[in-house]
Amino acid sequence: MSHGLQFDLNYTWSKSIDLTSDAVRVGFNSGLSSGLGGIINTWAPNQLRGVSDFDTAHQFNANWILELPFGKGKALASNAHGVVNAIIGGWELSGIARWTTGFPSNISNGATWPTDWQLPGNATLIGTPHTKTTKGTDANGPFVSVFPSPLPTLPNGLGLGPFRHDFPGESGTRNQIRGDGFATFDAGLSKFWKMPYAESHLVRLRWEVFNVPNLTRFDVASITNGLDQGAAFGKYSGLLTNPRVMQLAVRYEF
């Protein structure tokens, strides 16, 4: 710790490629019932080669603890004693921040698929999907979608926009889209008092706020992803983030 400040910053760039996996946040084998979490064609497993379900290209993390410069022995009011020092001294400000780019997810053939497999599996990508978390309203009320506008239907009902149903022998394209990444900022303010009868005994007051800016990030793994889902296609039903929460605690340490 230098001048009352301790911090750590780190950035990670990565790319993970495999034949099958599961996103950590949705649980092991979460997609096996629809064919999205396993190899469909064991004769040609490389058909499913793509970015991993948990792939995160960019990730930034930061954490810090700052001793506020007030009170006895500090830069400001260094001569404070007694009650004054008990009030203004011993404060610490801490925080944790995390930001990532978007997580990948699959578009499914849906309930009807023209392949010779017994599972729906992934749809085949034939264009460039444009994703952007977008709010809207339809006959069912407000919604949030991973697509900025409705996708056009392909001729003969073969699919939607850049996605088409698989043909016999195909396994589709894995992780064709990316949705929101994760972003959060948590902070805490704490103060301690040394007990006059023993300096190793402390009373610590701590106020913590989780998701300080109350950010909302939607989970792309929760979208309605079947090509046969009509107006519901692409709509989110779950979040990556929790609403802002505060807690206040008093602790006696010895």
Coordinates of C-alpha atoms in Angstrom, one line a residue:
M1 CA 0.0 0.0 0.0
S2 CA 1.4 3.4 -1.0
H3 CA 0.1 6.6 0.5
G4 CA -3.0 4.8 1.8
L5 CA -3.9 3.4 -1.6
Q6 CA -3.9 -0.3 -2.6
F7 CA -5.2 -1.3 -6.0
D8 CA -5.1 -4.0 -8.7
L9 CA -6.0 -3.6 -12.4
N10 CA -6.0 -6.4 -14.9
Y11 CA -7.2 -6.9 -18.5
T12 CA -7.6 -10.2 -20.3
W13 CA -7.9 -10.8 -24.0
S14 CA -8.8 -14.4 -24.9
K15 CA -10.5 -16.6 -27.4
S16 CA -11.7 -20.2 -26.7
I17 CA -12.7 -22.6 -29.5
D18 CA -14.1 -26.1 -29.1
L19 CA -16.6 -28.6 -30.4
T20 CA -19.0 -28.5 -27.5
S21 CA -19.3 -26.7 -24.1
D22 CA -21.7 -25.0 -21.8
A23 CA -21.7 -21.4 -20.5
V24 CA -20.7 -21.4 -16.9
R25 CA -23.7 -19.2 -15.9
V26 CA -26.3 -21.7 -17.2
G27 CA -25.0 -24.9 -15.8
F28 CA -23.5 -28.2 -17.0
N29 CA -25.2 -29.9 -20.0
S30 CA -27.9 -27.2 -20.1
G31 CA -28.4 -27.6 -23.8
L32 CA -28.3 -31.4 -24.3
S33 CA -32.1 -31.7 -24.6
S34 CA -32.1 -29.5 -27.7
G35 CA -28.8 -30.6 -29.1
L36 CA -27.1 -27.3 -28.3
G37 CA -24.8 -28.7 -25.7
G38 CA -23.4 -31.8 -27.4
I39 CA -22.0 -33.3 -30.6
I40 CA -24.8 -34.2 -32.9
N41 CA -23.0 -35.9 -35.8
T42 CA -20.3 -38.1 -34.4
W43 CA -19.1 -38.9 -38.0
A44 CA -18.3 -35.2 -38.5
P45 CA -17.8 -33.6 -35.1
N46 CA -15.9 -30.6 -36.6
Q47 CA -19.1 -29.3 -38.0
L48 CA -19.7 -27.9 -34.5
R49 CA -16.3 -26.2 -34.2
G50 CA -16.8 -22.7 -33.0
V51 CA -16.2 -20.3 -30.1
S52 CA -16.9 -21.8 -26.7
D53 CA -20.1 -21.1 -25.0
F54 CA -18.1 -19.3 -22.2
D55 CA -15.9 -17.4 -24.6
T56 CA -15.3 -13.8 -23.5
A57 CA -13.0 -11.8 -25.8
H58 CA -12.3 -8.9 -23.5
Q59 CA -12.4 -8.6 -19.7
F60 CA -11.4 -5.8 -17.4
N61 CA -11.2 -6.1 -13.6
A62 CA -10.3 -3.5 -11.0
N63 CA -10.3 -3.4 -7.2
W64 CA -9.0 -0.8 -4.7
I65 CA -8.8 0.2 -1.1
L66 CA -8.2 3.9 -0.2
E67 CA -7.6 5.1 3.3
L68 CA -9.1 8.6 3.4
P69 CA -6.5 11.2 4.5
F70 CA -8.3 12.5 7.6
G71 CA -7.4 12.2 11.2
K72 CA -4.4 11.7 13.4
G73 CA -1.2 11.1 11.5
K74 CA -2.9 11.7 8.1
A75 CA -2.4 14.5 5.5
L76 CA -5.5 16.4 6.7
A77 CA -6.2 17.2 10.3
S78 CA -3.2 15.3 11.4
N79 CA -3.2 16.8 14.9
A80 CA -6.8 15.7 15.6
H81 CA -7.3 14.0 18.9
G82 CA -10.1 12.6 21.1
V83 CA -13.7 12.9 19.8
V84 CA -12.7 14.7 16.6
N85 CA -10.2 12.0 15.5
A86 CA -12.8 9.3 16.5
I87 CA -15.2 10.9 14.0
I88 CA -13.0 11.8 11.1
G89 CA -10.2 9.2 11.3
G90 CA -10.1 5.6 10.2
W91 CA -12.3 5.8 7.1
E92 CA -11.7 3.5 4.1
L93 CA -13.2 3.6 0.6
S94 CA -13.1 0.4 -1.4
G95 CA -14.5 -0.8 -4.7
I96 CA -14.6 -3.6 -7.3
A97 CA -15.4 -3.1 -11.0
R98 CA -15.8 -5.6 -13.8
W99 CA -16.6 -5.2 -17.5
T100 CA -16.7 -7.8 -20.3
T101 CA -17.6 -7.9 -23.9
G102 CA -20.7 -9.9 -25.0
F103 CA -21.3 -13.6 -24.4
P104 CA -22.1 -16.0 -27.3
S105 CA -25.3 -17.9 -27.8
N106 CA -27.0 -20.3 -30.2
I107 CA -30.0 -19.9 -32.5
S108 CA -31.9 -23.2 -32.7
N109 CA -33.8 -24.8 -35.6
G110 CA -36.8 -24.9 -33.2
A111 CA -39.5 -27.5 -33.0
T112 CA -39.3 -28.4 -36.7
W113 CA -36.0 -29.4 -38.3
P114 CA -35.4 -31.0 -41.7
T115 CA -32.3 -32.9 -40.6
D116 CA -32.0 -36.6 -39.9
W117 CA -31.0 -36.1 -36.3
Q118 CA -33.4 -36.6 -33.3
L119 CA -32.5 -33.2 -31.9
P120 CA -33.3 -29.7 -33.1
G121 CA -29.7 -28.5 -33.0
N122 CA -28.3 -25.2 -34.1
A123 CA -29.6 -23.3 -37.1
T124 CA -27.1 -22.6 -40.0
L125 CA -25.6 -19.1 -40.3
I126 CA -25.8 -17.8 -43.9
G127 CA -25.2 -14.1 -43.3
T128 CA -24.0 -11.6 -40.7
P129 CA -26.3 -11.3 -37.7
H130 CA -26.5 -7.7 -36.2
T131 CA -27.3 -7.8 -32.5
K132 CA -28.0 -4.9 -30.2
T133 CA -30.1 -5.0 -27.0
T134 CA -33.2 -3.1 -28.0
K135 CA -36.4 -2.2 -26.2
G136 CA -39.8 -2.2 -27.9
T137 CA -43.5 -2.8 -27.5
D138 CA -45.8 -5.1 -29.3
A139 CA -49.3 -6.6 -28.7
N140 CA -48.0 -8.4 -25.6
G141 CA -46.5 -5.3 -24.1
P142 CA -43.0 -4.1 -23.5
F143 CA -40.1 -6.3 -24.4
V144 CA -36.3 -6.4 -24.8
S145 CA -34.7 -8.1 -27.8
V146 CA -31.2 -9.1 -28.9
F147 CA -32.0 -7.9 -32.4
P148 CA -32.5 -4.2 -33.2
S149 CA -35.4 -5.0 -35.7
P150 CA -37.6 -7.9 -36.7
L151 CA -35.8 -10.4 -39.0
P152 CA -37.3 -11.1 -42.4
T153 CA -38.6 -14.5 -43.2
L154 CA -36.7 -16.5 -45.8
P155 CA -38.5 -17.9 -48.9
N156 CA -40.3 -21.2 -48.4
G157 CA -40.1 -20.8 -44.6
L158 CA -36.4 -21.8 -44.6
G159 CA -35.5 -19.5 -41.7
L160 CA -35.2 -15.9 -40.5
G161 CA -32.7 -13.3 -41.6
P162 CA -29.2 -14.7 -41.6
F163 CA -30.3 -18.0 -40.1
R164 CA -31.7 -21.0 -42.0
H165 CA -32.8 -24.5 -41.0
D166 CA -30.2 -27.2 -41.4
F167 CA -30.4 -29.6 -44.3
P168 CA -29.9 -33.4 -43.8
G169 CA -26.4 -34.2 -42.7
E170 CA -25.7 -30.7 -41.3
S171 CA -25.2 -29.8 -37.6
G172 CA -25.7 -26.1 -37.9
T173 CA -23.5 -23.2 -36.7
R174 CA -22.5 -22.8 -33.1
N175 CA -22.7 -19.6 -31.2
Q176 CA -23.9 -17.5 -34.1
I177 CA -24.6 -14.4 -32.0
R178 CA -23.4 -12.4 -29.0
G179 CA -25.5 -10.4 -26.6
D180 CA -24.7 -8.2 -23.6
G181 CA -21.5 -8.5 -21.7
F182 CA -21.3 -8.2 -17.9
A183 CA -20.7 -4.9 -16.2
T184 CA -20.9 -4.0 -12.5
F185 CA -19.4 -1.7 -9.9
D186 CA -19.6 -2.4 -6.2
A187 CA -18.3 0.0 -3.5
G188 CA -17.9 0.1 0.3
L189 CA -17.3 2.7 2.9
S190 CA -15.9 1.6 6.3
K191 CA -14.7 3.0 9.6
F192 CA -13.1 1.4 12.6
W193 CA -12.6 2.4 16.2
K194 CA -9.8 1.0 18.3
M195 CA -11.0 0.1 21.8
P196 CA -9.3 2.0 24.6
Y197 CA -8.8 -1.1 26.7
A198 CA -7.0 -3.1 23.9
E199 CA -5.7 -1.9 20.5
S200 CA -6.2 -5.3 19.0
H201 CA -9.9 -5.0 19.6
L202 CA -11.9 -3.0 17.0
V203 CA -15.4 -2.0 16.2
R204 CA -15.9 -1.7 12.4
L205 CA -18.8 0.0 10.7
R206 CA -19.3 -0.9 7.0
W207 CA -21.7 0.3 4.4
E208 CA -21.7 -1.7 1.1
V209 CA -23.5 -1.0 -2.2
F210 CA -23.6 -3.6 -4.9
N211 CA -24.2 -2.5 -8.5
V212 CA -23.8 1.2 -7.6
P213 CA -25.0 2.6 -10.9
N214 CA -27.9 0.0 -11.1
L215 CA -26.7 -1.2 -14.5
T216 CA -28.9 -3.7 -16.4
R217 CA -27.4 -6.4 -18.6
F218 CA -29.5 -9.0 -20.3
D219 CA -28.5 -12.7 -20.5
V220 CA -28.3 -13.8 -24.2
A221 CA -28.7 -17.4 -23.0
S222 CA -32.2 -16.5 -22.0
I223 CA -33.5 -15.4 -25.4
T224 CA -36.3 -17.3 -27.2
N225 CA -34.0 -18.8 -29.8
G226 CA -36.1 -21.1 -32.0
L227 CA -36.6 -20.1 -35.6
D228 CA -40.3 -21.2 -35.3
Q229 CA -41.0 -18.9 -32.4
G230 CA -42.6 -16.1 -34.4
A231 CA -42.8 -12.7 -32.7
A232 CA -41.2 -14.0 -29.6
F233 CA -37.9 -14.8 -31.4
G234 CA -34.9 -13.0 -29.9
K235 CA -36.7 -11.7 -26.8
Y236 CA -34.8 -11.8 -23.5
S237 CA -36.3 -13.4 -20.4
G238 CA -33.4 -13.2 -18.0
L239 CA -30.7 -10.8 -16.6
L240 CA -26.9 -11.1 -16.0
T241 CA -27.1 -8.4 -13.3
N242 CA -29.0 -7.9 -10.1
P243 CA -30.7 -4.6 -9.0
R244 CA -28.7 -2.3 -6.7
V245 CA -28.5 -3.6 -3.1
M246 CA -27.2 -1.9 0.0
Q247 CA -26.2 -3.3 3.3
L248 CA -25.0 -1.9 6.6
A249 CA -23.0 -3.9 9.1
V250 CA -21.3 -3.4 12.5
R251 CA -18.6 -5.9 13.5
Y252 CA -16.6 -6.4 16.6
E253 CA -13.1 -7.7 15.9
F254 CA -10.6 -9.1 18.4

